[in-house]
Coordinates of C-alpha atoms and ligand atoms in Angstrom, one line a residue:
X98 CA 0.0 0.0 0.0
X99 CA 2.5 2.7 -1.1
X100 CA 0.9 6.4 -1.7
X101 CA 2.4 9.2 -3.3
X102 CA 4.2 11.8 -0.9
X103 CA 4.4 15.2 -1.2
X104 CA 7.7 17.0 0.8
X105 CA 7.2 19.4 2.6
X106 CA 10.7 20.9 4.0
X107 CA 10.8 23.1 6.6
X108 CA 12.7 26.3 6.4
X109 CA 11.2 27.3 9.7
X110 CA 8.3 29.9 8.4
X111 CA 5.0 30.4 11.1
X112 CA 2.5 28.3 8.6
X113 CA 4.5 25.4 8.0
X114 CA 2.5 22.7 9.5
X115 CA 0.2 23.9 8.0
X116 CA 0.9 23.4 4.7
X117 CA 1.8 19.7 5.1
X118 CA -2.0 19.5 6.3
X119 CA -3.3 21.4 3.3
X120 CA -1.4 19.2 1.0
X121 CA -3.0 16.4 3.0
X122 CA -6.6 17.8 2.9
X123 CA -6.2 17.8 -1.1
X124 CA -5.7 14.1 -1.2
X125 CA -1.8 13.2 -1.3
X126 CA -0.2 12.7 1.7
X127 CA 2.4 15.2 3.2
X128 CA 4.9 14.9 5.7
X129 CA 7.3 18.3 7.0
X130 CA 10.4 17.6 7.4
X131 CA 13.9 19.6 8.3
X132 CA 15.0 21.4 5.3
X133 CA 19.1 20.2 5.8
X134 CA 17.1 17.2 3.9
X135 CA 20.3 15.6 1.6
X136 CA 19.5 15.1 -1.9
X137 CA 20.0 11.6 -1.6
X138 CA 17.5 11.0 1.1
X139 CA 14.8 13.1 -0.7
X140 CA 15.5 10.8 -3.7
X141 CA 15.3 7.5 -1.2
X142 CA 12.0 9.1 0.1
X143 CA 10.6 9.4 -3.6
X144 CA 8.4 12.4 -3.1
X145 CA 6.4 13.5 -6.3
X146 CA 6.9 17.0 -5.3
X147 CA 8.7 18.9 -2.8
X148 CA 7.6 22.5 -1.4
X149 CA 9.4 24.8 0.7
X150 CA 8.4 26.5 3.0
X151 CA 8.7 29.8 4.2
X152 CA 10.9 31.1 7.1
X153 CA 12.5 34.1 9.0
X154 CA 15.6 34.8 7.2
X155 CA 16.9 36.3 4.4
X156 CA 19.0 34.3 1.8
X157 CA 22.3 36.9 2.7
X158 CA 22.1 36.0 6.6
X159 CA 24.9 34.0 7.5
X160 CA 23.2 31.4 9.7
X161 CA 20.3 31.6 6.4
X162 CA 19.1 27.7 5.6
X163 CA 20.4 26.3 2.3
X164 CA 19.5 23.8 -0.4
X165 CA 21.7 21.7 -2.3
X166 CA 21.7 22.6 -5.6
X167 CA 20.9 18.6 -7.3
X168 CA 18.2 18.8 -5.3
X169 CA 16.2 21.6 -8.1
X170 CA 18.2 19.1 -10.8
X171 CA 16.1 15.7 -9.5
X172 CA 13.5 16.6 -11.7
X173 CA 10.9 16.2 -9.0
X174 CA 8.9 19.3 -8.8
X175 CA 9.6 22.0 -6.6
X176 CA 7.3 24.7 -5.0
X177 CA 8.6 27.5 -3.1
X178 CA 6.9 29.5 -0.6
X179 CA 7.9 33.0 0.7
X180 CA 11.4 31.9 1.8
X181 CA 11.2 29.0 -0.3
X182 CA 10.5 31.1 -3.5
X183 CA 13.5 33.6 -2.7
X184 CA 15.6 30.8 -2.3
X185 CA 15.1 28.7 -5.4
X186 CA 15.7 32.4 -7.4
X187 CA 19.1 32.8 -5.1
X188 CA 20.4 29.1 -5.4
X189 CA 19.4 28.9 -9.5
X190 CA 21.4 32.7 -10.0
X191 CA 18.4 34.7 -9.8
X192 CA 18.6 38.2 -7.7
X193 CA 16.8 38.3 -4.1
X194 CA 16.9 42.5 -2.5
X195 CA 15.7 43.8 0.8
X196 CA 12.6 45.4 0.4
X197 CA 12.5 49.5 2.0
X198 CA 9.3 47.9 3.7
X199 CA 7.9 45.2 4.6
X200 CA 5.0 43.8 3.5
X201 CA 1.8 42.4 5.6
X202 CA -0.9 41.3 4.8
X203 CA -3.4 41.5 2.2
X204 CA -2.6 42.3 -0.9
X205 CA -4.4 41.8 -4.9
X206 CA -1.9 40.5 -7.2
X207 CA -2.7 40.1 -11.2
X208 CA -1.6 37.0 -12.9
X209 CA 0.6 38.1 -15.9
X210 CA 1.0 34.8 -17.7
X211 CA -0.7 31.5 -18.2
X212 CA 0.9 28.4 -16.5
X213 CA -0.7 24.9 -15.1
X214 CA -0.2 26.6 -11.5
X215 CA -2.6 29.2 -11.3
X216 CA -5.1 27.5 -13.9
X217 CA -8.2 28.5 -12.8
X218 CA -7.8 31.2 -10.9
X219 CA -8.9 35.0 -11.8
X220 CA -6.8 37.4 -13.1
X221 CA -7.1 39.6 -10.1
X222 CA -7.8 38.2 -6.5
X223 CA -6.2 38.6 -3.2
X224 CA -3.3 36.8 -0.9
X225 CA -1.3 37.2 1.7
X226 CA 2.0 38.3 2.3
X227 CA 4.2 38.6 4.8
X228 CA 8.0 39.8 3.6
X229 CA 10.5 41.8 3.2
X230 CA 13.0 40.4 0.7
X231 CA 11.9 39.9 -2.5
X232 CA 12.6 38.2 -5.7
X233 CA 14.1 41.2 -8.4
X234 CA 15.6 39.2 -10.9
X235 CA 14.8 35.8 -12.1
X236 CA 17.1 32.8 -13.4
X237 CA 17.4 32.2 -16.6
X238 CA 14.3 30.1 -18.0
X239 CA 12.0 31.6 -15.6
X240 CA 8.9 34.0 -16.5
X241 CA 6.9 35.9 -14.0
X242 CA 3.6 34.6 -13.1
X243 CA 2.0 37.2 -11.0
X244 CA 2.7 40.5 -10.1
X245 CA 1.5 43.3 -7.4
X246 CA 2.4 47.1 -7.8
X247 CA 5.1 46.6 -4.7
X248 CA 6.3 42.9 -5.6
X249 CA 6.8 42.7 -9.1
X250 CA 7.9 39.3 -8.8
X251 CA 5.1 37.9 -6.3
X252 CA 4.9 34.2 -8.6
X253 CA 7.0 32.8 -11.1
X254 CA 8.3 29.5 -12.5
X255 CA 9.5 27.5 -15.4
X256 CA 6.8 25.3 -16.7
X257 CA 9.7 23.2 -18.4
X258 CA 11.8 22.3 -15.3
X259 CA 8.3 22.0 -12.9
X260 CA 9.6 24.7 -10.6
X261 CA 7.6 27.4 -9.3
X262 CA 7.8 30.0 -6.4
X263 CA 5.1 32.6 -4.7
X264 CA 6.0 35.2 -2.8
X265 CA 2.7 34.7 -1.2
X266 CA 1.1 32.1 1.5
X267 CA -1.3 30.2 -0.4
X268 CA -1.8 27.8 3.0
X269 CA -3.3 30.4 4.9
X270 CA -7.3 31.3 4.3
X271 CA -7.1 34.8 3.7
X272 CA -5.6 33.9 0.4
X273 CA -8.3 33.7 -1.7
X274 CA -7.1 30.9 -4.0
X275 CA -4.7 29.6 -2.3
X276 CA -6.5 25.9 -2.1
X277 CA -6.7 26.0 -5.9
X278 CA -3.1 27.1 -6.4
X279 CA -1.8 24.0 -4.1
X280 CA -4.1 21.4 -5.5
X281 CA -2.8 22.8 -9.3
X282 CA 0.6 22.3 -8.0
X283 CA 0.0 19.0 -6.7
X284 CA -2.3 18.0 -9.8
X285 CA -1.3 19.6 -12.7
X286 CA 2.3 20.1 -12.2
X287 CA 3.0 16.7 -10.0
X288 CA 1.0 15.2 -11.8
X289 CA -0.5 13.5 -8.5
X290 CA -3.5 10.6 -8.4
X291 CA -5.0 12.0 -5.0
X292 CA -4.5 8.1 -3.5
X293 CA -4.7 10.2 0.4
X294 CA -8.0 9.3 2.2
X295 CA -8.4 8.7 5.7
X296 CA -9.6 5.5 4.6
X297 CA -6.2 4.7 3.0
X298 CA -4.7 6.2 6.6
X299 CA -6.8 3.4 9.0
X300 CA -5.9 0.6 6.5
X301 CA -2.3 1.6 6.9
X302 CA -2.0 2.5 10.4
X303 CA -4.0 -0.7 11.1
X304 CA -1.7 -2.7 8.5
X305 CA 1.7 -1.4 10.1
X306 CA 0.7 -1.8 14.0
X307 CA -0.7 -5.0 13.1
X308 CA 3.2 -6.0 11.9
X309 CA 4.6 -4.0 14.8
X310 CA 2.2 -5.4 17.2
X311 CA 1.7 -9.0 16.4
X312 CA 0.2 -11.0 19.2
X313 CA 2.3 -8.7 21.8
X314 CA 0.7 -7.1 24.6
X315 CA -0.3 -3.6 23.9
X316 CA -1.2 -1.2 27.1
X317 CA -3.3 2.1 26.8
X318 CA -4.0 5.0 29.3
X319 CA -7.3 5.8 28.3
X320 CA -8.7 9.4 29.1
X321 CA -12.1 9.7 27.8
X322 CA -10.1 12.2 25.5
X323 CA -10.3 12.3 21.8
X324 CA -7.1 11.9 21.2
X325 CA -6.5 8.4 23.3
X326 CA -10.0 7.4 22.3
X327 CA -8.7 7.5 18.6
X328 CA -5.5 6.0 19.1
X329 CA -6.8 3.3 21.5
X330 CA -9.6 2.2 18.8
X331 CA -7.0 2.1 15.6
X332 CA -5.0 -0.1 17.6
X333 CA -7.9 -2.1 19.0
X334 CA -8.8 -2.5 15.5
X335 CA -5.5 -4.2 14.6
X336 CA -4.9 -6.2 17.5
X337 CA -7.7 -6.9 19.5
X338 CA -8.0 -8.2 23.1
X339 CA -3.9 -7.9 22.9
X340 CA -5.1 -3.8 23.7
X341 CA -6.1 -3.3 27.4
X342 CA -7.0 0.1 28.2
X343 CA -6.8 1.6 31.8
X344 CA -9.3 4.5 32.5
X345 CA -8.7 6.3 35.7
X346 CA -12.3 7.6 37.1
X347 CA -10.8 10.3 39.3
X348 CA -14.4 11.6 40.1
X349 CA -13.3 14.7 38.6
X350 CA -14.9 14.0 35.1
X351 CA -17.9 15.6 34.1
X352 CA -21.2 14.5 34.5
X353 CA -22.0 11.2 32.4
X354 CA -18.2 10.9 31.0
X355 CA -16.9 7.8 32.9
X356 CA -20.0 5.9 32.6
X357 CA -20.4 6.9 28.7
X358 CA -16.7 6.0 28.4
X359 CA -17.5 2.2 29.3
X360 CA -20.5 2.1 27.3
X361 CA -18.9 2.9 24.3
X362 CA -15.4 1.3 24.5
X363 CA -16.2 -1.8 26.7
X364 CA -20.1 -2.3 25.8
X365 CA -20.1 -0.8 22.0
X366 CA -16.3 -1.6 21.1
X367 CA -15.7 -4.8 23.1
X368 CA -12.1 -3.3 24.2
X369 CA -10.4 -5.0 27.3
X370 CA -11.3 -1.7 29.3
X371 CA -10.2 -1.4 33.0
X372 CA -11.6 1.2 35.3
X373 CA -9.9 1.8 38.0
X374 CA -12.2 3.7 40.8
X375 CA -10.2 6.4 42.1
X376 CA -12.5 9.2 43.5
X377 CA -12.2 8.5 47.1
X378 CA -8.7 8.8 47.0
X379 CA -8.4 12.0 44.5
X380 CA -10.9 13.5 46.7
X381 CA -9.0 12.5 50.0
X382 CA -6.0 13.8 48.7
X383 CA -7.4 17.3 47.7
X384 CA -9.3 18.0 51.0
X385 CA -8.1 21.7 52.3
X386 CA -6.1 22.4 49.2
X387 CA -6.6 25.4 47.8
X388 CA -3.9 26.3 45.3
X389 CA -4.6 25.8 41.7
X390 CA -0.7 24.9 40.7
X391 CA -0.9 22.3 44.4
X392 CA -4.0 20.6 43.2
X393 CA -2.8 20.0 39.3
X394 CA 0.0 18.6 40.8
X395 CA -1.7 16.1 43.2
X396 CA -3.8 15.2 40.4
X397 CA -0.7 14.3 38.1
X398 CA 0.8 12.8 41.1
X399 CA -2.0 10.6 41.8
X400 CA -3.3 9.6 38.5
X401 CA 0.3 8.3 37.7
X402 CA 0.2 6.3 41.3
X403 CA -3.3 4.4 40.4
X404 CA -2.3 4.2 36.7
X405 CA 1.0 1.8 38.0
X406 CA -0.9 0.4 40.7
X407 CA -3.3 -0.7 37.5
X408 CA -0.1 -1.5 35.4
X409 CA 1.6 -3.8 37.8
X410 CA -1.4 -5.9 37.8
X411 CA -1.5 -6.4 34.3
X412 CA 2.4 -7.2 34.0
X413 CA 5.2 -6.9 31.7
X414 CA 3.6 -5.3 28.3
X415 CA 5.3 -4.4 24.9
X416 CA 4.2 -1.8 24.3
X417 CA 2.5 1.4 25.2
X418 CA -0.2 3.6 23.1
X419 CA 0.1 7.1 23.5
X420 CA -2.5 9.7 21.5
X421 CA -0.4 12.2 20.2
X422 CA -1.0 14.6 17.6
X423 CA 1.3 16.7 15.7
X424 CA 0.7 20.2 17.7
X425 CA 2.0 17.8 20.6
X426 CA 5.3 16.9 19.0
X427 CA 5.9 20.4 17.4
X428 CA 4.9 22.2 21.2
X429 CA 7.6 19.7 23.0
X430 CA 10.3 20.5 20.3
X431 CA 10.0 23.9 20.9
X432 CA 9.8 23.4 24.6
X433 CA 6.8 25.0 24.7
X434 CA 3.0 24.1 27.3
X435 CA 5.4 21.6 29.2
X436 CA 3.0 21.2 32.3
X437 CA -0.1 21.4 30.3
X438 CA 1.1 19.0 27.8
X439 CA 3.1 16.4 30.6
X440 CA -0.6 15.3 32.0
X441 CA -2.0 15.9 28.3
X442 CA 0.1 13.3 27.5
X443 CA 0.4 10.6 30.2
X444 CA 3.8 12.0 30.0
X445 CA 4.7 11.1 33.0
X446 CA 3.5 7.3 32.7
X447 CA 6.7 5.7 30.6
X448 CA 8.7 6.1 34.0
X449 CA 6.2 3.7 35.8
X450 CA 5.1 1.2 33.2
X451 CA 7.1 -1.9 32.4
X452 CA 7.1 -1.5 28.8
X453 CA 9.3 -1.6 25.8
X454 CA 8.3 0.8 23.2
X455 CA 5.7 3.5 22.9
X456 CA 3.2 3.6 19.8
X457 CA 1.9 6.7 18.5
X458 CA -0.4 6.2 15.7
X459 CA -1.7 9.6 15.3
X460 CA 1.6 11.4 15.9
X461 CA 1.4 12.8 11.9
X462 CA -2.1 14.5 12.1
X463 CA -3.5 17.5 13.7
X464 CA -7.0 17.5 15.9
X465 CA -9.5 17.8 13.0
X466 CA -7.8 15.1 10.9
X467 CA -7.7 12.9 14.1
X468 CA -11.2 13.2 14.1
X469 CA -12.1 12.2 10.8
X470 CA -10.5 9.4 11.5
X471 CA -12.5 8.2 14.5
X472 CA -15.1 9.2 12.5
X473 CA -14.0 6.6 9.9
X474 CA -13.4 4.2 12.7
X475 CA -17.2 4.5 13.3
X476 CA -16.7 6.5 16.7
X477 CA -20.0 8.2 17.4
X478 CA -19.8 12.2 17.4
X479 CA -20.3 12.2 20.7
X480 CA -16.8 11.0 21.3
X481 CA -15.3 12.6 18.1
X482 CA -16.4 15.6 18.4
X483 CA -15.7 15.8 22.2
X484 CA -14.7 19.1 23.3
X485 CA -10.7 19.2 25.2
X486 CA -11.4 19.4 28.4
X487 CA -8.0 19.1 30.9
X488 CA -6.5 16.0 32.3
X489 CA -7.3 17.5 36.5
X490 CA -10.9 18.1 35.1
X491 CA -13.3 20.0 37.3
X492 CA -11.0 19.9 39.8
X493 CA -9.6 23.5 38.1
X494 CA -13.2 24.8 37.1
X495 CA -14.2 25.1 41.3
X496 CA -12.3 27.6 42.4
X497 CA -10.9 27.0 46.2
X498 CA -11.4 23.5 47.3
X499 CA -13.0 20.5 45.7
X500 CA -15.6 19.4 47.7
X501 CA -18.2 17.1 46.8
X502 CA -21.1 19.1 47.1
X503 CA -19.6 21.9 44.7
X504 CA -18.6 19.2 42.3
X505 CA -22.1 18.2 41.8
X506 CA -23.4 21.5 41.4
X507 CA -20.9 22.1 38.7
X508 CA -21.0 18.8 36.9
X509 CA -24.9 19.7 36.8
X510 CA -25.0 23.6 35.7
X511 CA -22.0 22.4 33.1
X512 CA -24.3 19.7 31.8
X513 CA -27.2 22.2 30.9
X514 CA -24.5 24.7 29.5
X515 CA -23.4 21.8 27.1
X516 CA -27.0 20.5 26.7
X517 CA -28.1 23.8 25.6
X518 CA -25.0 24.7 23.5
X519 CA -25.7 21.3 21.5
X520 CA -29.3 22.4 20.8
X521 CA -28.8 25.9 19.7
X522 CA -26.7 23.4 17.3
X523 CA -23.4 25.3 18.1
X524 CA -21.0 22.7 19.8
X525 CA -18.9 22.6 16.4
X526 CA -18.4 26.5 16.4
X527 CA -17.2 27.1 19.7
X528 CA -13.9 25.8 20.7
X529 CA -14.5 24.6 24.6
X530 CA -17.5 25.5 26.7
X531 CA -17.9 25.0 30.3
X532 CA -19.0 26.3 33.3
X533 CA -17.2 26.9 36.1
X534 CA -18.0 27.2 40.1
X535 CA -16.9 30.8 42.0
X536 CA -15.5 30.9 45.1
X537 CA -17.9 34.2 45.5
X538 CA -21.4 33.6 47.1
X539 CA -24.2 36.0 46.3
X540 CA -27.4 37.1 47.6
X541 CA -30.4 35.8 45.5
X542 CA -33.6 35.8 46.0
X543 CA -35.7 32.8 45.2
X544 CA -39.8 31.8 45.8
X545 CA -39.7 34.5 48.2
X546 CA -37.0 33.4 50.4
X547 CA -33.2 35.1 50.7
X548 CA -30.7 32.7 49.2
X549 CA -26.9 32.7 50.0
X550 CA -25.2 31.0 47.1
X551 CA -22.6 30.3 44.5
X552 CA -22.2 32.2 41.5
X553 CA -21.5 30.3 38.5
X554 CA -19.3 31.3 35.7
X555 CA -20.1 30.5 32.1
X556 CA -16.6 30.3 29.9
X557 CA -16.8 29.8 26.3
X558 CA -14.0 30.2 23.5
X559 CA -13.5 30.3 20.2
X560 CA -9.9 29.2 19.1
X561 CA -8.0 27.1 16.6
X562 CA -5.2 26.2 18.6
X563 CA -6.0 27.2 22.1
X564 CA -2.4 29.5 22.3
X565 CA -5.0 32.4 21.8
X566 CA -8.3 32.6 21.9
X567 CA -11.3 34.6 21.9
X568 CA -14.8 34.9 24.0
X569 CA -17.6 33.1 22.4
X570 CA -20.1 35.6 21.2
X571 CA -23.4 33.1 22.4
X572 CA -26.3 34.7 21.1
X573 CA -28.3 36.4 24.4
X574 CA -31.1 33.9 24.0
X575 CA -29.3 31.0 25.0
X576 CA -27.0 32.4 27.4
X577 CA -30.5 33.4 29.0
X578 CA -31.8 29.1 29.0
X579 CA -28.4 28.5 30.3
X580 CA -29.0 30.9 33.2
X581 CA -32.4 29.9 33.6
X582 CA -32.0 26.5 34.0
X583 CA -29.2 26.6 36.3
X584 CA -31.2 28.6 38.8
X585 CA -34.6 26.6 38.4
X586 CA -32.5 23.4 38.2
X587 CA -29.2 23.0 40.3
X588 CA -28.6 23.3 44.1
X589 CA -26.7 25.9 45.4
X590 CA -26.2 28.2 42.3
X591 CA -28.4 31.4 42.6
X592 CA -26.6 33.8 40.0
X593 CA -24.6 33.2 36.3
X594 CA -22.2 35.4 34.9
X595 CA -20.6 35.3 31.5
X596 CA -16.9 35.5 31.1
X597 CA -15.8 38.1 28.3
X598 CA -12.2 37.9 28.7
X599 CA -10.0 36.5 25.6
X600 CA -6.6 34.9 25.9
X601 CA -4.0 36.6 26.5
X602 CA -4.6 37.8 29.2
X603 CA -7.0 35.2 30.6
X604 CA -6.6 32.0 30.0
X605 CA -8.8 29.9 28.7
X606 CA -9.3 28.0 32.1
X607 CA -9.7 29.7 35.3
X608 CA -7.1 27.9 37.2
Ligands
LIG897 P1 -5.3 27.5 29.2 O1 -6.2 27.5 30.4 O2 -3.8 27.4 29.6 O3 -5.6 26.1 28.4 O4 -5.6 28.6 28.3 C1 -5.2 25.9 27.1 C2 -5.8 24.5 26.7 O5 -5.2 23.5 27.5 C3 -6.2 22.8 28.3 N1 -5.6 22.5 29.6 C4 -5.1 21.4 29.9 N2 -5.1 20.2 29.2 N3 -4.0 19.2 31.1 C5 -4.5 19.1 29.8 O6 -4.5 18.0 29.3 C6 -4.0 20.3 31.8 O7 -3.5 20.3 32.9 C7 -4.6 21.4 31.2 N4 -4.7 22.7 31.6 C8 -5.4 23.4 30.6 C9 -7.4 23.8 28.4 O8 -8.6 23.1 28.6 C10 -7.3 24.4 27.0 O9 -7.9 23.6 26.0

């Protein structure tokens, strides 16, 4: 089951995973890799096309990131982008300045000349830039393609050596055609089939664990997440009762989640699923604490502690399933979210399990394509299109100490927040949603009587990445059933408020 790859080499540029995904989306399949790529390995990696990306430098800085010279000679086709495009002119003789200004942003370019790449595409439509080199003069052979008043050179390319370069990003959406430029390149000038489904990536994935695997034992830390969900069925799928999954109900999950986690993986699936019954003890250990760093910790601490506990029990295993995703790897490279990401990640679980290799099946895709494939696995929405929620839980949406009684009135105003967001029909719009419990109490007044109680906090986001993200702009009428039904409905909750804050400077949780 070979498929055609498309090489994406990284030259360090913001959008860069992105543009390995794009590719992906339009059919062939797209890895990124680091741009000191020899041209000998990119031949032994057989790539029908090879783009580069953009990046911070400029061809004249000393530290700047090369290319080898064969490699625009393997007559693979080349696309540059931004970086990429200034490069290719540099290497091939061409003439790359410094531009007075930069340029950001928007931008209409006209196409000047006809070529497979931007087939299709108006004479006149928008992109984006972001630069301050430019190409000035071409290499011989080359014609421009596209020009603005500012970047004369904004595409060019020789339709007889398969090499092309924009100025522009054609991966982000705010250029217009950018889609249609990338699927021409891929298409018209690689010549591509399009074999890239997420059909094609279960068959494979299933194919190559089911190799790895054999009749080993396989071991899974199973967090009700998307992301282990996934992983936990591909691998079920290839080997069967060799998978035992270990799902740690710390009584911190929200309402429903532990008992809908067993219903579908151990009722619906069949999947050797272990639940280990922690609450007591994850409630025990949190009495009195206070401090939201002291209770993520105890958390991590514990869940690691029941997780061996579960482990030892089970024995010696092979190997261990981890559900990472490509913002994972590209966030620990760069040293970035390490707390956030440790517990994410069951990082801290290698250390205690007996094991000899980890398995990452998903380690290649980002969070939407992770969910097409558990859609394709047959996972209900319900569990694809579960919202992130983080590994302590609740235990960092009640502010002050977890008690019992505030984790029930939380787990039951959250539920009506999510039940109504789901029938206003906007769960897929809004990033998370959740509410949260204050450590304020407020005078209310309810059937007559004074009330003393909690206030609730409603947080909703919009984000694409959850580094930044924005307040959810719910429409008034059913931020007004939310706040009716948490009143009418749940104990000790007697007033709502709505949290308009983005991020920076809140973050998206409140602890
Ligand atoms: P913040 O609150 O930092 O959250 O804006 C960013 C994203 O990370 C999630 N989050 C966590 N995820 N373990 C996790 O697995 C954690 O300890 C944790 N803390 C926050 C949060 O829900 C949001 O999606």
């Amino acid at each position: 089951m070979q498929h055609q790859k498309v090489l994406v080499l990284d030259f360090g540029g913001q959008y860069n995973q992105l543009i390995a995904r794009r590719v992906r989306d339009l059919g062939v399949y797209s890895d990124l890799k680091p741009c000191d790529m020899t041209a000998e390995e990119i031949v032994k990696y057989a790539p029908v096309g090879i783009i580069f990306t953009g990046g911070p430098n400029s061809v004249y800085d000393k530290n700047a990131p090369h290319i080898d010279k064969t490699v625009l000679s393997l007559g693979i086709p080349v696309l540059g982008i931004c970086y990429g495009a200034q490069l290719i002119a540099h290497t091939l003789g061409g003439k790359v300045v410094h531009a007075e200004t930069s340029e950001y942003g928007r931008r209409e370019f006209t196409v000047m000349a006809e070529s497979p790449l931007f087939a299709g595409i108006p004479k006149t439509s928008v992109c984006w830039m972001s630069h301050t080199d430019r190409v000035a003069d071409l290499p011989e052979g080359f014609e421009v393609l596209a020009s603005t008043p500012s970047c004369p050179v904004t595409a060019y390319g020789s339709a007889e050596r398969n090499i092309y370069g924009v100025q522009f990003h054609p991966e982000v959406a705010h250029t217009e055609y950018g889609s249609k430029l990338l699927e021409n390149f891929l298409y018209r000038v690689c010549g591509a089939k399009g074999d890239w489904t997420m059909k094609n990536f279960v068959e494979e994935q299933v194919a190559k664990l089911r190799e790895k695997i054999g009749d080993k034992k396989v071991l899974c830390a199973m967090s009700g997440g998307v992301d282990s969900a996934v992983a936990a069925t591909l691998v079920h799928r290839a080997v069967g009762k060799n998978l035992t999954c270990v799902f740690v109900d710390h009584g911190l999950h929200r309402k429903n989640e532990p008992e809908e986690v067993v219903s579908v993986f151990r009722d619906g699936l069949k999947m050797n699923l272990i639940k280990a019954d922690a609450a007591e003890e994850f409630l025990t250990r949190l009495e009195g604490v206070t401090d939201p760093e002291k209770k993520r910790k105890i958390i991590g601490e514990q869940f690691i502690r029941v997780f061996e506990r579960e482990a030892k029990k089970i024995g010696k295993v092979d190997f261990l399933v981890q559900g990472t995703i490509y913002p994972d790897v590209i966030e620990s490279g760069k040293g970035k979210s390490a707390v956030i990401k440790s517990h994410h990640n069951v990082g801290g679980l290698p250390s205690v399990v007996d094991f000899e290799e980890i398995v990452e099946p998903l380690r290649d895709l980002f969070k939407d394509e992770v969910r097409k494939v558990g859609t394709e696995l047959g996972l209900a929405d319900s569990v694809v299109w579960r919202q992130p929620c983080p590994g302590p839980a609740l235990a960092i949406r009640i502010m002050g100490e977890v008690t019992r009684e505030k984790l029930e009135t939380l787990r039951d105003a959250d539920f009506i927040f999510r039940d109504e967001i789901a029938k206003a029909g906007l769960e897929r719009d809004i990033w998370q949603y959740f509410a949260v419990i204050t450590d304020s109490k407020t005078v209310g007044v309810q059937g007559d009587f004074r009330t003393y109680e909690n206030v609730i906090a409603l947080r909703a986001v919009t984000s694409v990445d959850a580094m930044t993200a924005d307040w959810a702009r719910i429409p008034f009428d059913v931020l007004e059933k939310v706040s009716t039904r948490i009143t009418n409905e749940v104990k000790h909750a007697n007033r709502i408020v709505y949290d308009i804050t983005s991020k920076p400077p809140a973050t998206i949780e409140w602890e």
